[in-house]
Short mmCIF file of C-alpha atoms in Angstrom, two decimals:
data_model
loop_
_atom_site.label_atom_id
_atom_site.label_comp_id
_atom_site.label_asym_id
_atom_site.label_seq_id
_atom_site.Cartn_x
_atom_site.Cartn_y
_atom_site.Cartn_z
CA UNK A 1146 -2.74 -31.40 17.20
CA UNK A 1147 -0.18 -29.34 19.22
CA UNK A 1148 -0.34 -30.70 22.62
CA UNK A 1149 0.36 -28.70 26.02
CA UNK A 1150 4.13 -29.68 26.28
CA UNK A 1151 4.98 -28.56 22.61
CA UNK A 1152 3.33 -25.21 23.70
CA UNK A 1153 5.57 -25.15 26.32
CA UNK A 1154 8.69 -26.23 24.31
CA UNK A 1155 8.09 -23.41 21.90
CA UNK A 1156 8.06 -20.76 24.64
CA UNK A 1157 11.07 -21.76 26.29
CA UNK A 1158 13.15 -21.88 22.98
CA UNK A 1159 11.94 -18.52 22.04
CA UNK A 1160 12.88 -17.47 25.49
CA UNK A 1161 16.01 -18.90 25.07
CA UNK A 1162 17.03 -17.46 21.96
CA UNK A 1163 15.92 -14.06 23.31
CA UNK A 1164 18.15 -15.11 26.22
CA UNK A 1165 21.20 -15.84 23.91
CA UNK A 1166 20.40 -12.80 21.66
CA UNK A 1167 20.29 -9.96 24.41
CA UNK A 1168 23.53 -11.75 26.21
CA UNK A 1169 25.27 -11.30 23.31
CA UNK A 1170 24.04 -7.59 22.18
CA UNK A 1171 24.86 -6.88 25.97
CA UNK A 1172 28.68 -8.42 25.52
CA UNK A 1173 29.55 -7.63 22.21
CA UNK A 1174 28.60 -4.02 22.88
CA UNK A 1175 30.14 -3.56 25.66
CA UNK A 1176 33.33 -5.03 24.59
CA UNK A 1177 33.68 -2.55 21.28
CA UNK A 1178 36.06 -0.09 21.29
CA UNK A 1179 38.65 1.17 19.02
CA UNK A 1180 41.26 4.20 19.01
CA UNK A 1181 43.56 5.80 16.07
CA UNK A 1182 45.44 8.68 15.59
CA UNK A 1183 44.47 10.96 13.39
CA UNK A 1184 46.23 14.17 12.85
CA UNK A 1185 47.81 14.79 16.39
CA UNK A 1186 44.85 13.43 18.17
CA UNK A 1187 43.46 10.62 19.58
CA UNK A 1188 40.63 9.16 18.07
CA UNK A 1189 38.38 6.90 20.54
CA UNK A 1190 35.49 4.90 20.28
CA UNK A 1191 33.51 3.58 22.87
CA UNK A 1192 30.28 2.46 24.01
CA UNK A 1193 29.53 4.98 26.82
CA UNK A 1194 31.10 7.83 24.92
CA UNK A 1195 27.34 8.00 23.53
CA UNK A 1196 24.25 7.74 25.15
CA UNK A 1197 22.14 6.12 22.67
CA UNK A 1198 24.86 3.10 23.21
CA UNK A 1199 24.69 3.19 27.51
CA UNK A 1200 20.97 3.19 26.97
CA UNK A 1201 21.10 -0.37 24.35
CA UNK A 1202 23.62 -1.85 26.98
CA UNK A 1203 21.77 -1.54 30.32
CA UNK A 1204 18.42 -2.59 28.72
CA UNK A 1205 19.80 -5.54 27.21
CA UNK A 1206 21.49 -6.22 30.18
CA UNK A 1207 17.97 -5.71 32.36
CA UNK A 1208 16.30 -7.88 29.21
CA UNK A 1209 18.95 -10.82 29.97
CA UNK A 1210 18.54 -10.54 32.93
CA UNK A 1211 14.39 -10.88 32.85
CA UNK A 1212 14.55 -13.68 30.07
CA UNK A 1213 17.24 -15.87 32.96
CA UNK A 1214 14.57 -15.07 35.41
CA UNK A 1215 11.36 -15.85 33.79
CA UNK A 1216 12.96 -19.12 32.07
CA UNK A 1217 13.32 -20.62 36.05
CA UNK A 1218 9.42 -19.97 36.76
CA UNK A 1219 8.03 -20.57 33.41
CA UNK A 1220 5.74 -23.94 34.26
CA UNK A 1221 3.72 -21.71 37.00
CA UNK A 1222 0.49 -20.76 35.91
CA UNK A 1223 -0.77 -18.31 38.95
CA UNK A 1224 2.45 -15.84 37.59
CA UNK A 1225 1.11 -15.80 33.72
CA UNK A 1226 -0.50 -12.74 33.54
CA UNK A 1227 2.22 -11.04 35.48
CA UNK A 1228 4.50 -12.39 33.23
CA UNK A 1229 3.10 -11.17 30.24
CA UNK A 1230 2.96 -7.80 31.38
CA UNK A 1231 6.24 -8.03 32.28
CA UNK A 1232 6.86 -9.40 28.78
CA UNK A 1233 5.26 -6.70 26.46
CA UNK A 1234 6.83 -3.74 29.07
CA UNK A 1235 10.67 -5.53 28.46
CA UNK A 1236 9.76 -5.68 24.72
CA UNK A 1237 9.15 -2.54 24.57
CA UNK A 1238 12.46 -1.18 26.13
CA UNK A 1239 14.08 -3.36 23.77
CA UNK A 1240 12.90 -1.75 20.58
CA UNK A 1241 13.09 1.31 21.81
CA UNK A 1242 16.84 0.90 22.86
CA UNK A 1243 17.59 -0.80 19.50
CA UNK A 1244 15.76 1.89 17.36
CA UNK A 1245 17.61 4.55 19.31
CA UNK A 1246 21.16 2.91 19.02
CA UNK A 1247 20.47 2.68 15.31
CA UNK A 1248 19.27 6.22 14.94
CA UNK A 1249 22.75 7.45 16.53
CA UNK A 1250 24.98 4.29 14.64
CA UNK A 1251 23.22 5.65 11.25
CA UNK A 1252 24.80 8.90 11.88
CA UNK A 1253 28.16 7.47 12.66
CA UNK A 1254 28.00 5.74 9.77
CA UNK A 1255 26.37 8.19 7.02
CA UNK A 1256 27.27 11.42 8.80
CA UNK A 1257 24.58 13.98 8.93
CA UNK A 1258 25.72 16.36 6.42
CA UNK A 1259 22.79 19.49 7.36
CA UNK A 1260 24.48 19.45 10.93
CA UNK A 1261 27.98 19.27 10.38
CA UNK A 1262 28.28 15.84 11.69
CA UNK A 1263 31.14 13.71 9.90
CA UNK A 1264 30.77 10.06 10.12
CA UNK A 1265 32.91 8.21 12.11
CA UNK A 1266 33.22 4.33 10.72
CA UNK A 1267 35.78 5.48 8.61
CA UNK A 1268 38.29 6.16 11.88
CA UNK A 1269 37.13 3.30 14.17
CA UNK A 1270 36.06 0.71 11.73
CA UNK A 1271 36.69 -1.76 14.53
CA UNK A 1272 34.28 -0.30 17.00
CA UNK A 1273 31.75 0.49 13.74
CA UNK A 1274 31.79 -3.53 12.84
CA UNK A 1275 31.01 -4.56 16.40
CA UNK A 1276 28.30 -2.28 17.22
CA UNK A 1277 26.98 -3.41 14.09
CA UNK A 1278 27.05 -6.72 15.01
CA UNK A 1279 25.83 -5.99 18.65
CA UNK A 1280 23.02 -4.15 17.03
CA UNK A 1281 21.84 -7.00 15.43
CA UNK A 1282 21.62 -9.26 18.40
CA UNK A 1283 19.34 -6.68 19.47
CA UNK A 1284 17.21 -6.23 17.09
CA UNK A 1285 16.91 -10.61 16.97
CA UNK A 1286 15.75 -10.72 20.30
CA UNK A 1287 13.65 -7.89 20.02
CA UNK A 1288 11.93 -9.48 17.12
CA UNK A 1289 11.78 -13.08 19.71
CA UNK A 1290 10.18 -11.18 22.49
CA UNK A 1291 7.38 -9.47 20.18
CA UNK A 1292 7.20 -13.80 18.68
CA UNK A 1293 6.80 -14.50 22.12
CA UNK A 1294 4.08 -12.07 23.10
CA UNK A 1295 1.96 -12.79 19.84
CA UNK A 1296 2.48 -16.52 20.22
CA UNK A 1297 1.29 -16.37 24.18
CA UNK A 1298 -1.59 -13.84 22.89
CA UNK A 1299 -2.50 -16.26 20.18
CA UNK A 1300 -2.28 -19.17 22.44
CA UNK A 1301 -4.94 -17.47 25.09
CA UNK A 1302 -7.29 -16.07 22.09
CA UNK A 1303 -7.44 -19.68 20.96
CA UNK A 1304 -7.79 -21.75 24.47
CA UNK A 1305 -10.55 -18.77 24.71
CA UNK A 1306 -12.76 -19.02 21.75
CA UNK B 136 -25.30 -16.23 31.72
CA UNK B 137 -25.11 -18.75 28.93
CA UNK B 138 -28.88 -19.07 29.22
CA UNK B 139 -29.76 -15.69 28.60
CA UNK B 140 -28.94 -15.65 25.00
CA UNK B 141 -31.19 -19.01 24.44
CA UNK B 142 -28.10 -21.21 24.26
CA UNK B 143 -26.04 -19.08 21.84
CA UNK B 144 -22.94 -17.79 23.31
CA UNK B 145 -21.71 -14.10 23.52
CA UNK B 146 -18.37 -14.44 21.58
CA UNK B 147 -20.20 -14.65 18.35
CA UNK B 148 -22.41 -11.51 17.33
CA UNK B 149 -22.21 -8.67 20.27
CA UNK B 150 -26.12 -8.13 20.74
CA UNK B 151 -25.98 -5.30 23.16
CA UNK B 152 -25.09 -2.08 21.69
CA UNK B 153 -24.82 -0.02 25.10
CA UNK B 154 -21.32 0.51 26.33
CA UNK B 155 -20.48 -0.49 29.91
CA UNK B 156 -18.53 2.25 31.87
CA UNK B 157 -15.31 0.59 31.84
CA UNK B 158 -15.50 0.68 27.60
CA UNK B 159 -16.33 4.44 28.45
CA UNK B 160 -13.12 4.93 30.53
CA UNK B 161 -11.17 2.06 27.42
CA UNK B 162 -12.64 5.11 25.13
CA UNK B 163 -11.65 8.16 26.62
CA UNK B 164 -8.02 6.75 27.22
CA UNK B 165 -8.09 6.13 23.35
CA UNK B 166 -9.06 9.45 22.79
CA UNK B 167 -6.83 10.72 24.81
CA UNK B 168 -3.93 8.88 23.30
CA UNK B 169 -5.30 9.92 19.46
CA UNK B 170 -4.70 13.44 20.87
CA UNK B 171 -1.08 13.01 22.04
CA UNK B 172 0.03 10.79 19.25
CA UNK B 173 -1.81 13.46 16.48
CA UNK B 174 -0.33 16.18 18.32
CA UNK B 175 3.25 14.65 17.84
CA UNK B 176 3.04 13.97 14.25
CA UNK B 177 1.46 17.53 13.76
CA UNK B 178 3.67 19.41 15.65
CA UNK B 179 6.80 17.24 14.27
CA UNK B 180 6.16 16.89 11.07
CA UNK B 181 5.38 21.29 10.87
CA UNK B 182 8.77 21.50 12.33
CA UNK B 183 10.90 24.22 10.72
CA UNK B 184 13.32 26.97 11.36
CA UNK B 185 15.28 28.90 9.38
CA UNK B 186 18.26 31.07 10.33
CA UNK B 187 20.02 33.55 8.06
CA UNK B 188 23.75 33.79 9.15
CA UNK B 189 26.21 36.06 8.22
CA UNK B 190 28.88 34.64 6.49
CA UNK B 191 31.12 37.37 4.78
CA UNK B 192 31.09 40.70 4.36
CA UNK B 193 31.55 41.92 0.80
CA UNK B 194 32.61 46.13 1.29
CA UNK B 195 29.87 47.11 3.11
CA UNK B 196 26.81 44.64 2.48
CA UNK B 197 26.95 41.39 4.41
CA UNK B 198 26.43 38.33 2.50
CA UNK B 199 23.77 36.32 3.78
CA UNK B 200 23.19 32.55 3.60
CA UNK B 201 19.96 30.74 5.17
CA UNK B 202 20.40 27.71 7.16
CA UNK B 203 17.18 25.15 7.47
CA UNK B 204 16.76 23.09 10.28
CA UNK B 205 14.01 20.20 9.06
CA UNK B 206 12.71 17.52 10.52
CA UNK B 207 13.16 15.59 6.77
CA UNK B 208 17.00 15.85 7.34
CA UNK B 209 17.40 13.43 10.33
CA UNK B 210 15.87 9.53 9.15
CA UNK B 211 14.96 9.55 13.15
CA UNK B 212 12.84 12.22 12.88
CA UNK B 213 10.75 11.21 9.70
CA UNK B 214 10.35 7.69 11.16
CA UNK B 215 8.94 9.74 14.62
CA UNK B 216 6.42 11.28 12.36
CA UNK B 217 5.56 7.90 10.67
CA UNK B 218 5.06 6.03 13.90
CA UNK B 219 3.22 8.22 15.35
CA UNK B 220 1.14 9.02 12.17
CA UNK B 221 0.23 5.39 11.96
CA UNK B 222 -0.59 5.13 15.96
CA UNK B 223 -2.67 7.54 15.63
CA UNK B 224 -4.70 6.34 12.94
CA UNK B 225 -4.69 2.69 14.76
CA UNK B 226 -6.04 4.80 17.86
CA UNK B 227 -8.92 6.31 15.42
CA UNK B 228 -9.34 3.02 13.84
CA UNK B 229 -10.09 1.15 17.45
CA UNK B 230 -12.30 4.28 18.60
CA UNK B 231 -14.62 4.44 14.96
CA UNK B 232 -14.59 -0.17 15.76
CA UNK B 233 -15.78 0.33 19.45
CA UNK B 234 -18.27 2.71 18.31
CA UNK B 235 -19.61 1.48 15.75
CA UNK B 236 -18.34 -1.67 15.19
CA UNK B 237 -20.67 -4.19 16.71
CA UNK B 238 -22.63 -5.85 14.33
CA UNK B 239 -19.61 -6.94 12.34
CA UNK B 240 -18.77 -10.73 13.12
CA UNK B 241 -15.36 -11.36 14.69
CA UNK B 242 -15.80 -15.21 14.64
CA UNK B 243 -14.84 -15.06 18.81
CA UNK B 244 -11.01 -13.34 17.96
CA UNK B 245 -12.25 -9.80 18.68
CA UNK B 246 -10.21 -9.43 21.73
CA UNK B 247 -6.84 -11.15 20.36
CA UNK B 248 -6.86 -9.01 17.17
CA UNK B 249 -7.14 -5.64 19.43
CA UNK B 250 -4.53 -6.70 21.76
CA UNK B 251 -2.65 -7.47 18.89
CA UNK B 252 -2.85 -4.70 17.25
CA UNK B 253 -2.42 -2.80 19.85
CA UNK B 254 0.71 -4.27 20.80
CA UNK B 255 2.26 -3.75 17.43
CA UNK B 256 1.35 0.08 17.45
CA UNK B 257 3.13 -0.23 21.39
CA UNK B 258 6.31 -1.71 19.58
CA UNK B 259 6.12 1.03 16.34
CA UNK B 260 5.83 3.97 18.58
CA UNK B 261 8.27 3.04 21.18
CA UNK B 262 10.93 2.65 18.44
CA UNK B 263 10.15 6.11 17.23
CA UNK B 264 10.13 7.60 20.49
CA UNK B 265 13.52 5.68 21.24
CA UNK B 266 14.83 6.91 18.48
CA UNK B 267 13.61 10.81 18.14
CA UNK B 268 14.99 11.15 21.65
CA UNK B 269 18.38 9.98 21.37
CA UNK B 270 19.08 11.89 18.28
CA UNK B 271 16.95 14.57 20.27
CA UNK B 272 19.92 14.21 22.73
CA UNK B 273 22.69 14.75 20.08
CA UNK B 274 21.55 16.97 18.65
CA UNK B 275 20.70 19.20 22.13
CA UNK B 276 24.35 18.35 23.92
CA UNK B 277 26.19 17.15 21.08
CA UNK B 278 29.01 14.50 20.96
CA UNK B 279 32.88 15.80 21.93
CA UNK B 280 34.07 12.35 21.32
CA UNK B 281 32.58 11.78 17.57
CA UNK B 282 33.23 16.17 16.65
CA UNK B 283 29.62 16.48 16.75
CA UNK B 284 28.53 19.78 17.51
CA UNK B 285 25.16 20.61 18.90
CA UNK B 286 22.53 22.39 17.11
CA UNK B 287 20.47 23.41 19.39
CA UNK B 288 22.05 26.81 20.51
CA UNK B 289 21.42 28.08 17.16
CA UNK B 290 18.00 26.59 16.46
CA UNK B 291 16.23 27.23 19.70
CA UNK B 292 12.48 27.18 18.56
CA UNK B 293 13.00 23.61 15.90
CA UNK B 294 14.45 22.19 19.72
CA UNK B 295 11.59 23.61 21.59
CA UNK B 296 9.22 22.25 19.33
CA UNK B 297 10.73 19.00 19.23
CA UNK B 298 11.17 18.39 22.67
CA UNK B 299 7.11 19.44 22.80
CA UNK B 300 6.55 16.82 20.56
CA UNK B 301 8.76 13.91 22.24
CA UNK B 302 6.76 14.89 25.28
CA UNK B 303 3.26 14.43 23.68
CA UNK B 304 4.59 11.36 22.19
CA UNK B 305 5.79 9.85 25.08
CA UNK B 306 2.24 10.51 26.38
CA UNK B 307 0.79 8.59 24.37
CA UNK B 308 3.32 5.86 24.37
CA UNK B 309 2.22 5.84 27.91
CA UNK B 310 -1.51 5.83 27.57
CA UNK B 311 -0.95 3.14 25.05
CA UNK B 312 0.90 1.04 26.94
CA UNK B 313 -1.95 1.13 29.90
CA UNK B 314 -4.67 0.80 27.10
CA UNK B 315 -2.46 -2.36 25.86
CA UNK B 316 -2.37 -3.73 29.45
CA UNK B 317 -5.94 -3.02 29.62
CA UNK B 318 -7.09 -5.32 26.50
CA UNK B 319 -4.72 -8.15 27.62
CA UNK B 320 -6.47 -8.42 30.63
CA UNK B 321 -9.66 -8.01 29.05
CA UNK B 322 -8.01 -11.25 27.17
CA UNK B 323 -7.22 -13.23 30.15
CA UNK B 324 -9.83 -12.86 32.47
CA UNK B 325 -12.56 -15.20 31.40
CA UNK B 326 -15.34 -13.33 31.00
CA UNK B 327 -17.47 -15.64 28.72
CA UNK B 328 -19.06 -18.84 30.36
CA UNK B 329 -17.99 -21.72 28.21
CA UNK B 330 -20.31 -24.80 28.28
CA UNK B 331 -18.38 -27.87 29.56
CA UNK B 332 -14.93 -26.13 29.79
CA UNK B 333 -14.28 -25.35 34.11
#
């Protein structure tokens, strides 16, 4: 039988993870850039040349921020509904920032050939690899927040029935 | 209010068929979101335009070529269209179940499966929201630093239309998020008296 303190122990790994995973999105996205030259000009790659990208890194960095927050006041029970709220409203702005950083990455890396948009990955390979990479940090702690939320949900249904 | 029922207690079989008014106001937000979300696939997935541009002239007769804008060509768009397909059938789904729904046996999880549910249809449409809008963005302003150029002077009505249906969308998104917030409450507040548990 799963007693309290494992319940608790489970939470506060998946919050840590999710901690660890939108850190690193925030970091490794941040830090990507690349530049070459290619025929007489400059090509350069960064993360706030594109909005999609500005848009992942400030709601990772608000998600990180949350996750460092909540993990301090996790063993208070009068906050818990708050918290959940809170929970489902940051899970939501990370899979919406993730899904839109992938929609613009998939272009940069495919090309979009109806609209005239050449792919870029083939210039800044560099800056391709660690958005990639930053990308899926995202999407991880995405995918621990929404573990979280059912687990919590499932957790209440259960003490409740 | 454990008596009333003669012992048995409410989170098995839902005995009273009237709706209270705050399942009335639950309902019409439902309905409301089934609109927005519908509207967005509808008016998404019907998204076409088609320009014919001149590209030479041969002596004296132009020759023509048409140029499609679809909403098939960008992956963002056809997962909009799929998110939003499927909320809106998980909106119709939860309207037909509180309507007529209450003489099927949940076994007590009735509440946790709708807040479940509806928190995966939160996380499916705010991806496709996320991601129509930034390629939304791209495509309206384009991209100096990646060469992109932007569409939409060319294909003003496919941009009007699919700015009208981010908008609906993120209606919806909106209602559903409230209607999520809703049933989680509904969760946590302890509506049933429990025998023996404070």
């Amino acid at each position: 039988m799963i007693t309290k303190t494992w319940k608790m122990i489970f939470t506060l790994l998946l919050r840590l993870l999710a901690l660890t995973a939108t850190l690193a999105a925030t970091l490794v996205m941040v830090t990507a850039h690349d530049s070459t030259e290619v025929m007489n000009f400059t090509f350069k790659a960064k993360y706030s040349y594109e909005p999609a990208f500005k848009y992942f890194v400030v709601a990772e960095a608000i998600a990180s921020g949350y996750s460092l927050i909540v993990l301090f006041l996790s063993s208070k029970n009068s906050f818990s509904r708050l918290v959940m709220i809170l929970d489902m409203v940051v899970a939501m702005l990370l899979i919406s920032s993730v899904s839109a950083a992938m929609a613009v990455a998939y272009v940069g890396k495919k090309g979009n050939i109806h609209a005239g948009w050449l792919p870029i990955c083939g210039e800044v390979a560099k800056f391709c690899n660690q958005a990639t990479g930053a990308l899926i940090s995202g999407f991880l702690a995405a995918i621990m927040y929404l573990l979280l939320l059912i687990y919590s949900l499932h957790d209440t249904a259960y003490w409740m029935s | 209010m454990a008596a009333q029922d003669g012992g048995k207690s409410e989170v098995g079989v839902n005995s009273s068929p009237a709706l209270k008014p705050k399942d009335w106001v639950l309902l019409s937000l439902r309905l409301v979101a089934l609109f927005a979300t519908a509207a967005a696939t509808i008016v998404m997935a019907l998204n076409k335009q088609t320009n014919t541009v001149v590209v030479a002239t041969v002596g004296n007769t132009p020759v023509k070529v048409a140029v499609t804008a679809k909403f098939q060509q960008t992956p963002a768009f056809v997962f909009f269209v799929v998110a939003n397909g499927m909320a809106s059938f998980h909106n119709w789904l939860m309207i037909v179940v509180e309507l007529f729904g209450h003489k099927i046996d949940y076994k007590g999880l009735r509440l946790a499966i709708i807040a479940i549910l509806d928190m995966m249809t939160v996380a499916l449409a705010s991806a496709g929201d996320g991601a129509a809008t930034f390629m939304a963005e791209v495509g309206k302003n384009g991209n100096s630093h990646a060469r992109w150029n932007k569409i939409c002077d060319k294909f003003h009505a496919y941009c009007d239309r699919g700015s009208g249906a981010l908008i609906a969308s993120f209606i919806g998104l909106l209602i559903l998020l409230i209607i999520n917030v809703m049933s989680i409450s509904k969760l946590l507040k302890p509506k049933h008296t429990y025998i023996g548990v404070p």
